[in-house]
Short mmCIF file of C-alpha atoms in Angstrom, two decimals:
data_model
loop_
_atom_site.label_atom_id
_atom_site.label_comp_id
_atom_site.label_asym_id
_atom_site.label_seq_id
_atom_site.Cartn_x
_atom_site.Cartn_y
_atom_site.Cartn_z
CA UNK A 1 103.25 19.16 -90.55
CA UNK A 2 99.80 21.25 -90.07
CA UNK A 3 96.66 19.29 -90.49
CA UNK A 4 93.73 20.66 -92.75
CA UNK A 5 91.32 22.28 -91.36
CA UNK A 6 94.06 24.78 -89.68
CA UNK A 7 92.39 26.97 -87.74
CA UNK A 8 94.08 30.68 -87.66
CA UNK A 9 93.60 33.45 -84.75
CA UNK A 10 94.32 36.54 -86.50
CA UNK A 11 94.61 39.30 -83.62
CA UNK A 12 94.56 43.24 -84.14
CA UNK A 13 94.71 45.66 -81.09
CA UNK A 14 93.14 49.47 -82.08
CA UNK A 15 93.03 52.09 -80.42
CA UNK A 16 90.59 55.29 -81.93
CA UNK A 17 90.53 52.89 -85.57
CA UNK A 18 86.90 53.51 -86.15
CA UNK A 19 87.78 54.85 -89.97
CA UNK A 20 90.43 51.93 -90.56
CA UNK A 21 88.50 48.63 -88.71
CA UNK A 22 85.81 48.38 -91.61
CA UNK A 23 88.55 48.21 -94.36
CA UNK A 24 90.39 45.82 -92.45
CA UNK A 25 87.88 43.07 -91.96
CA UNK A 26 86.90 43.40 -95.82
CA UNK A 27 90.47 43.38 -96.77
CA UNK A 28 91.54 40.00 -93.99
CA UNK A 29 87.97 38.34 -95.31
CA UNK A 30 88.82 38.80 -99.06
CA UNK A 31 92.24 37.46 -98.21
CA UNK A 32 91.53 34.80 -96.64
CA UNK A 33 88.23 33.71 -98.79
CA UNK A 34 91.09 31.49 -100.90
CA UNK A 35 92.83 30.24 -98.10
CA UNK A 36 91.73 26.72 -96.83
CA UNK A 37 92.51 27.87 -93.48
CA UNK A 38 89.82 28.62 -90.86
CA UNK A 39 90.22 31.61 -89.73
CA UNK A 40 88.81 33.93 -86.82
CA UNK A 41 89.43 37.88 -86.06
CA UNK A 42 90.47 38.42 -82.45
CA UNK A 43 89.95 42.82 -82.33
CA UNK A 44 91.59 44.01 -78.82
CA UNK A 45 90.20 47.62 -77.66
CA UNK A 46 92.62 49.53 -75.63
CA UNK A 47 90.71 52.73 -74.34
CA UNK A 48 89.28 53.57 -77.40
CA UNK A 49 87.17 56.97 -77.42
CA UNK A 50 85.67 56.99 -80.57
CA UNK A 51 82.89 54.73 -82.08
CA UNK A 52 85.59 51.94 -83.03
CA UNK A 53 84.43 49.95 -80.68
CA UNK A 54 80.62 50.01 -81.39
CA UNK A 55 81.72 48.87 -85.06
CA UNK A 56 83.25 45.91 -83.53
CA UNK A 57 80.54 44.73 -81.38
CA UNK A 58 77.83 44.87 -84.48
CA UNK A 59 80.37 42.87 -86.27
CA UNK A 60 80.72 40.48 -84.08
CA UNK A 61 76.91 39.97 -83.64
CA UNK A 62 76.76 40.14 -87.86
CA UNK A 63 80.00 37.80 -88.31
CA UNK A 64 80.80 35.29 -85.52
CA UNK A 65 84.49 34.82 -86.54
CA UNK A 66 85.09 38.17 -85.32
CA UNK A 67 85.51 39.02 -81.48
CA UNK A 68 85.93 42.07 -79.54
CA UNK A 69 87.71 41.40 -76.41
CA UNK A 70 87.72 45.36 -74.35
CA UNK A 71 90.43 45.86 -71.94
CA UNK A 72 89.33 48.25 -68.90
CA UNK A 73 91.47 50.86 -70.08
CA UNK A 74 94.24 51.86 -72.19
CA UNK A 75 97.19 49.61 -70.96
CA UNK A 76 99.61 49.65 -73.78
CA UNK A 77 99.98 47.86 -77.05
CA UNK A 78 102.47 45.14 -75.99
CA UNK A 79 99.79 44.26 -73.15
CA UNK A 80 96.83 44.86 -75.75
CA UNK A 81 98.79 41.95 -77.94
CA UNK A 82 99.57 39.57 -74.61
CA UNK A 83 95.14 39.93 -74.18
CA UNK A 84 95.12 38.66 -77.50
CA UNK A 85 97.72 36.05 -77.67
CA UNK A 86 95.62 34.67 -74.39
CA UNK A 87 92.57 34.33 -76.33
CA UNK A 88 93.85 32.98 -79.38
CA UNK A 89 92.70 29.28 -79.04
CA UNK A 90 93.70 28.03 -82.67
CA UNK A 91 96.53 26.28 -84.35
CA UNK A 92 98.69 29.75 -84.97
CA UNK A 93 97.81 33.52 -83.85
CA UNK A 94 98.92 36.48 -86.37
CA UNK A 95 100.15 39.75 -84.68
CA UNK A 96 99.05 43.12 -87.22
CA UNK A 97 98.31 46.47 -86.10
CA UNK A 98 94.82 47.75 -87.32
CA UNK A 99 95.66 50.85 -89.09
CA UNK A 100 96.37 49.34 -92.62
CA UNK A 101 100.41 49.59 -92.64
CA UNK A 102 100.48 45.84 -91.96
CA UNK A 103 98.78 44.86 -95.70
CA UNK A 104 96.72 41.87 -94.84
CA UNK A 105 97.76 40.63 -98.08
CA UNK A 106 100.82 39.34 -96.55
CA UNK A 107 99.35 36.97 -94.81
CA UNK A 108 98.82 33.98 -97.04
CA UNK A 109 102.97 34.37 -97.43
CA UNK A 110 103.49 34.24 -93.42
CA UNK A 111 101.23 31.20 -93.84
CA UNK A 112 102.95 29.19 -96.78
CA UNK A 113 105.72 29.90 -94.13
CA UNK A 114 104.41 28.24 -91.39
CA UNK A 115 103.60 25.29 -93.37
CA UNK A 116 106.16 24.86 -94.37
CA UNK A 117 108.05 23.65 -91.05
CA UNK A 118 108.54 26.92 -89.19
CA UNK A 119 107.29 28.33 -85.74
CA UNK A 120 107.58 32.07 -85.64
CA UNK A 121 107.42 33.63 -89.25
CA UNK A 122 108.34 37.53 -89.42
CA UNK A 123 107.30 39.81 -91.66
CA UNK A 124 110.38 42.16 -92.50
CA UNK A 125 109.79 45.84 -94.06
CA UNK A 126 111.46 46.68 -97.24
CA UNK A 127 109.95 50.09 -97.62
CA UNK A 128 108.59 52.10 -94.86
CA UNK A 129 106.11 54.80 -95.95
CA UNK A 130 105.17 57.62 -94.13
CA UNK A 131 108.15 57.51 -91.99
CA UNK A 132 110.80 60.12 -91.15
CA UNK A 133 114.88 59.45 -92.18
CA UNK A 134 115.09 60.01 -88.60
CA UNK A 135 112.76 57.45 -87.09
CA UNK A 136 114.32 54.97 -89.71
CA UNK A 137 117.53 55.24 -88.74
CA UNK A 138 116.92 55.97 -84.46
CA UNK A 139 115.03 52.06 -85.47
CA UNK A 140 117.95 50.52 -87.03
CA UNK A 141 120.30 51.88 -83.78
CA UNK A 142 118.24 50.39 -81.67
CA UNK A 143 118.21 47.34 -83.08
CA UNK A 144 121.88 47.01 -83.33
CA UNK A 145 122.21 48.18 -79.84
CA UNK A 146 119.65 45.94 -78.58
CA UNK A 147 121.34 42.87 -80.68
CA UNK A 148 124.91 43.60 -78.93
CA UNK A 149 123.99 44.67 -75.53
CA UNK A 150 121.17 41.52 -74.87
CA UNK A 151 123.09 39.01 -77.48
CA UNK A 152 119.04 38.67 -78.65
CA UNK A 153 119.11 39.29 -82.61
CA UNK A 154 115.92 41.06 -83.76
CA UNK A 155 115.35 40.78 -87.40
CA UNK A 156 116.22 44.45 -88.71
CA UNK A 157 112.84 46.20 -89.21
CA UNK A 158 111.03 43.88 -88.08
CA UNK A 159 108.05 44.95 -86.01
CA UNK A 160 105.01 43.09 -84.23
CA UNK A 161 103.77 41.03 -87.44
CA UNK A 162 103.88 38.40 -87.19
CA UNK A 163 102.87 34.35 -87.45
CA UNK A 164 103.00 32.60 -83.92
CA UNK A 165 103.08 28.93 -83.98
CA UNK A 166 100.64 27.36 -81.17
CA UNK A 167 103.41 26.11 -79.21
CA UNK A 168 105.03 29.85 -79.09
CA UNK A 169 102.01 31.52 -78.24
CA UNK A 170 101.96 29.27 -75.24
CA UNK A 171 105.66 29.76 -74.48
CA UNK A 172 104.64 33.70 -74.58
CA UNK A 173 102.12 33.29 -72.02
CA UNK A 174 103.75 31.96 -69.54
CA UNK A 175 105.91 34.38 -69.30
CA UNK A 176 104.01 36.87 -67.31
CA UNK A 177 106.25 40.40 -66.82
CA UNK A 178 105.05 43.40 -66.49
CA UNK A 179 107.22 45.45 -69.07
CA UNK A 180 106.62 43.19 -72.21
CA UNK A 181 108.46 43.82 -75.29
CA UNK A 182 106.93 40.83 -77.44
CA UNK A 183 109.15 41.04 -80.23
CA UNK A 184 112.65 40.60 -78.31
CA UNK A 185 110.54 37.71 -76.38
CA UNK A 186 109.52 35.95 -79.06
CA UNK A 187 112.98 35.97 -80.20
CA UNK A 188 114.26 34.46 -76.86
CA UNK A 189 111.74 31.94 -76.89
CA UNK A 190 113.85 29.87 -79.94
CA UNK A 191 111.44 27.62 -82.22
CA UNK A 192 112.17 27.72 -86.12
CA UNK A 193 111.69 31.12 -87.07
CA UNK A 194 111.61 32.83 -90.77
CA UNK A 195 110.97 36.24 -91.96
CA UNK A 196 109.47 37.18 -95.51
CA UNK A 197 109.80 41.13 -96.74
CA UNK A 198 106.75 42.83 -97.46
CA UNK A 199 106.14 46.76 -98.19
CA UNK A 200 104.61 48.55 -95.30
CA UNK A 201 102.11 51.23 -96.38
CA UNK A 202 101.67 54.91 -94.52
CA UNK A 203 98.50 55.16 -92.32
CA UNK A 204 95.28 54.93 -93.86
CA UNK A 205 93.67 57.28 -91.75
CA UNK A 206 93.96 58.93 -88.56
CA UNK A 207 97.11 59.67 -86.37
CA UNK A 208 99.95 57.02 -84.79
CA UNK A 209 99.29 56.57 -81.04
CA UNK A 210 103.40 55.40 -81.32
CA UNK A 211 104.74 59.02 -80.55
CA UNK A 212 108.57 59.71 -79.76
CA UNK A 213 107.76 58.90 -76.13
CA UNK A 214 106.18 55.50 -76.47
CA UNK A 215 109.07 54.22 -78.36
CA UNK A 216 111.51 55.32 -76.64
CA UNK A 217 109.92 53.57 -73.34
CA UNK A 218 109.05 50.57 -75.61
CA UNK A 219 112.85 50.77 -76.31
CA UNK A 220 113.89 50.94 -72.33
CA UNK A 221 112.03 48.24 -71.21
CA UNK A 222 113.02 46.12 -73.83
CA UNK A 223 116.91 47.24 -72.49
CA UNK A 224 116.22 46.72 -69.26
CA UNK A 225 114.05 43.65 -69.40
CA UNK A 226 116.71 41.73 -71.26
CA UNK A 227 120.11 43.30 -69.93
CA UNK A 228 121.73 44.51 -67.26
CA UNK A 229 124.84 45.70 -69.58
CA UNK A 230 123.87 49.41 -68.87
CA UNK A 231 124.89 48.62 -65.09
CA UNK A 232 128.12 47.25 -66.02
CA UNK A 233 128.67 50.11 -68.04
CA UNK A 234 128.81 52.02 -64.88
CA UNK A 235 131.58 50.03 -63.38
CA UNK A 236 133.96 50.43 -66.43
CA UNK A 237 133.02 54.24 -66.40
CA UNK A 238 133.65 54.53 -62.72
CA UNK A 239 137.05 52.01 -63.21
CA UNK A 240 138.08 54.33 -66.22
CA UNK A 241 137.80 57.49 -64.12
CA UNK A 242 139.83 56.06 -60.83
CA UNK A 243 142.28 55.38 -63.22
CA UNK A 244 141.88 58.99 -65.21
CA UNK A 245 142.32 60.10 -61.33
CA UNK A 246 145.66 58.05 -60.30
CA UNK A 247 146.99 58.95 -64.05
CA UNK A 248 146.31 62.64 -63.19
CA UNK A 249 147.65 62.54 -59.63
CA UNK A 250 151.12 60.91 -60.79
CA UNK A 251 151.61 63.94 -63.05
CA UNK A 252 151.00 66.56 -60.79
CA UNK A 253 153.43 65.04 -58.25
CA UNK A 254 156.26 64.22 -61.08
CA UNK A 255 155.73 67.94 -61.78
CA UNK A 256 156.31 69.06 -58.13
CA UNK A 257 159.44 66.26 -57.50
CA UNK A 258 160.88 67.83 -60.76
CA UNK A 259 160.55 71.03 -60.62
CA UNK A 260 158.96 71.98 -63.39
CA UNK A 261 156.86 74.66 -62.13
CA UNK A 262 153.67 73.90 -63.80
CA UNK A 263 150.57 74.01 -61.18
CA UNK A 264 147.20 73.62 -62.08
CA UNK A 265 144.90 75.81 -60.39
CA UNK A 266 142.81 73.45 -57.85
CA UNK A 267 139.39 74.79 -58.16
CA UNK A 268 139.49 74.02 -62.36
CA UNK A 269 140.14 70.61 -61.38
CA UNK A 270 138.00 69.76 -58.99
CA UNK A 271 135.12 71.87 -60.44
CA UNK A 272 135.35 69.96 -63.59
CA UNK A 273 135.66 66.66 -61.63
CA UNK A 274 132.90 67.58 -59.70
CA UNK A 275 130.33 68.32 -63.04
CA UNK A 276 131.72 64.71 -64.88
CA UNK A 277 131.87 62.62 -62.25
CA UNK A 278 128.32 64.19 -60.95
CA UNK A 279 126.49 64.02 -63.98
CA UNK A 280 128.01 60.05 -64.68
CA UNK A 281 126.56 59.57 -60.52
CA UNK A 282 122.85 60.76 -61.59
CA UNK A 283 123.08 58.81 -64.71
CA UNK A 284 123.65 55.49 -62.88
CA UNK A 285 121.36 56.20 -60.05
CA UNK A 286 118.33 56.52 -62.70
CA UNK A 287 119.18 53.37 -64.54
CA UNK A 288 119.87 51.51 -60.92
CA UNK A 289 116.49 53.24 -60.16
CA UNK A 290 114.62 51.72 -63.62
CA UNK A 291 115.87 48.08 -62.79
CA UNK A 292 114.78 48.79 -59.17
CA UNK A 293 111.42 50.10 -59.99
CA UNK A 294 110.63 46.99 -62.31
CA UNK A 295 112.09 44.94 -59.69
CA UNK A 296 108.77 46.54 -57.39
CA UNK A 297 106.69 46.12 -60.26
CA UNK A 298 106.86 42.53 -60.48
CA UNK A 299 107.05 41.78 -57.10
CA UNK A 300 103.08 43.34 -57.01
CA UNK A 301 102.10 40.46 -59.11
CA UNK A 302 98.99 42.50 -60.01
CA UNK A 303 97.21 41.28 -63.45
CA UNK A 304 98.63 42.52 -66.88
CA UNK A 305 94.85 44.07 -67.52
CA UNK A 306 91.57 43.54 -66.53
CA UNK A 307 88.57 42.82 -69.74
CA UNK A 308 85.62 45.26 -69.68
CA UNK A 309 83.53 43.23 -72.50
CA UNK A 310 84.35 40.01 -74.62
CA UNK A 311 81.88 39.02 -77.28
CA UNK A 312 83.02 35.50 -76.75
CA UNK A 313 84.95 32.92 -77.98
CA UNK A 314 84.20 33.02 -82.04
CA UNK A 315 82.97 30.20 -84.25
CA UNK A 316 85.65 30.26 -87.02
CA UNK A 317 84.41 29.51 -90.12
CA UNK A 318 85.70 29.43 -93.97
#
């Protein structure tokens, strides 16, 4: 059961958003003006270079309930949301990204949600606007994969907004890893969770900092940080070929005991051997060498990031 006054920690990493921040506070302020929840703007800055975060700061000094909390540097978006989901000190945190696909007007349903009994509420993409057949469909194979190889079921397109019941957000941050992939965490976490659709709009302006290469190392670490099926792949490969090999090695000497006068020419063989069973060895040295090098990562213990400037803790108001 939530209490009234609920207070609400509404969080919103940017990077290079100076054109899209201004329409977002108007939009999450008109939104919530109905709402009797009270409700504060946490705005993470990771390595912006533009005048985004110059907008933030006179907004905070203007409007208390928002805060600008500036990371040292650019350290990624899952680590941008962990800054955050450390600073959120109110009854639930909301995860959306600042460029306008995640319509702030979907937040009073994530909220009806959570009061209604459940802990992590997702909001689930019926349309997706401004993206390519491809990227829709390399997003729903990796979701699959991810659900079968980890046995962690991700909502299908699902993405990072979300509602975050107090009691998750402090589950999250105590789990202190390096590679973070928040959504698959939150997931493992447990808690009553929900999901209601909304439509997710195309960029309002400006460019996606999520190019090909980010997800696909978004997509990695979530593998890796959550599985070690890709290893045991390599023993079935390597168990598969022995037994290619003894298979192979019974014919040719059936063929010699009987005389049937069929002999392959060695160097095919072992050339081809040599390329497959090669190409399969570099394969599973890189992916022993991924779970290795996270293994060193961790072991540093270094911070997740380090805060530049914080306008301090706001004064959420109605």
């Amino acid at each position: 059961m939530v209490n009234d006054p609920a207070t609400i920690s509404i969080i919103a990493p940017f990077l290079n958003e100076e054109e899209n921040l201004p329409i977002l506070y108007d939009r999450i302020a008109a939104t919530m003006k109905t709402r009797p929840e009270v409700w504060e703007l946490i705005l993470v800055d990771d390595g912006s270079t533009d005048g985004s975060t110059d907008w933030v700061r006179r907004k905070s000094a203007e409007d208390r309930r928002v805060r600008l909390i500036q990371l040292a540097r650019d350290f990624g978006h899952q680590i941008a949301i962990t800054a955050g989901l450390d600073n959120a000190r109110h009854d639930a945190a909301i995860v959306m990204d600042a460029d306008l696909q995640d319509p702030p007007e979907t937040i009073p349903a994530l909220l009806d949600q959570w009061r209604a009994g459940y802990d992590v509420v997702y909001a689930v993409r019926t349309q997706r606007a401004g993206e390519t057949i491809l990227k829709k469909l390399t997003s729903a194979l990796f979701y699959r994969l991810f659900a079968r190889l980890t046995k962690i079921s991700m909502p299908l397109d699902s993405g990072d907004f979300r509602l975050l019941d107090r009691k998750v957000v402090q589950a999250l941050g105590a789990m202190r890893e390096q590679h973070r992939f928040i959504r698959a965490m939150t997931c493992w976490t447990g808690f009553r969770q929900t999901a209601v659709p909304y439509e997710r709009a195309s960029r309002h302006a400006g460019r996606s900092k999520y190019e090909a290469i980010h997800l696909f190392r978004l997509a990695m670490d979530g593998l890796a940080s959550f599985s070690g099926e890709p290893l045991r792949w390599f023993v079935k490969i390597g168990f598969l070929f022995a037994l290619l090999g003894i298979f192979w090695f019974v014919c040719i000497l059936l063929n010699w005991l009987l005389g049937l006068g069929y002999y392959p020419r060695g160097w095919v063989t072992l050339a081809s051997l040599i390329l497959v069973l090669g190409g399969i060895q570099l394969t599973a040295i890189g992916i022993v060498g991924q779970y290795i090098s996270r293994i060193f990562e961790e072991t540093k213990k270094r911070p997740l990031y380090f805060v530049a400037d914080d306008t301090g803790p706001a004064e959420p108001r109605r």
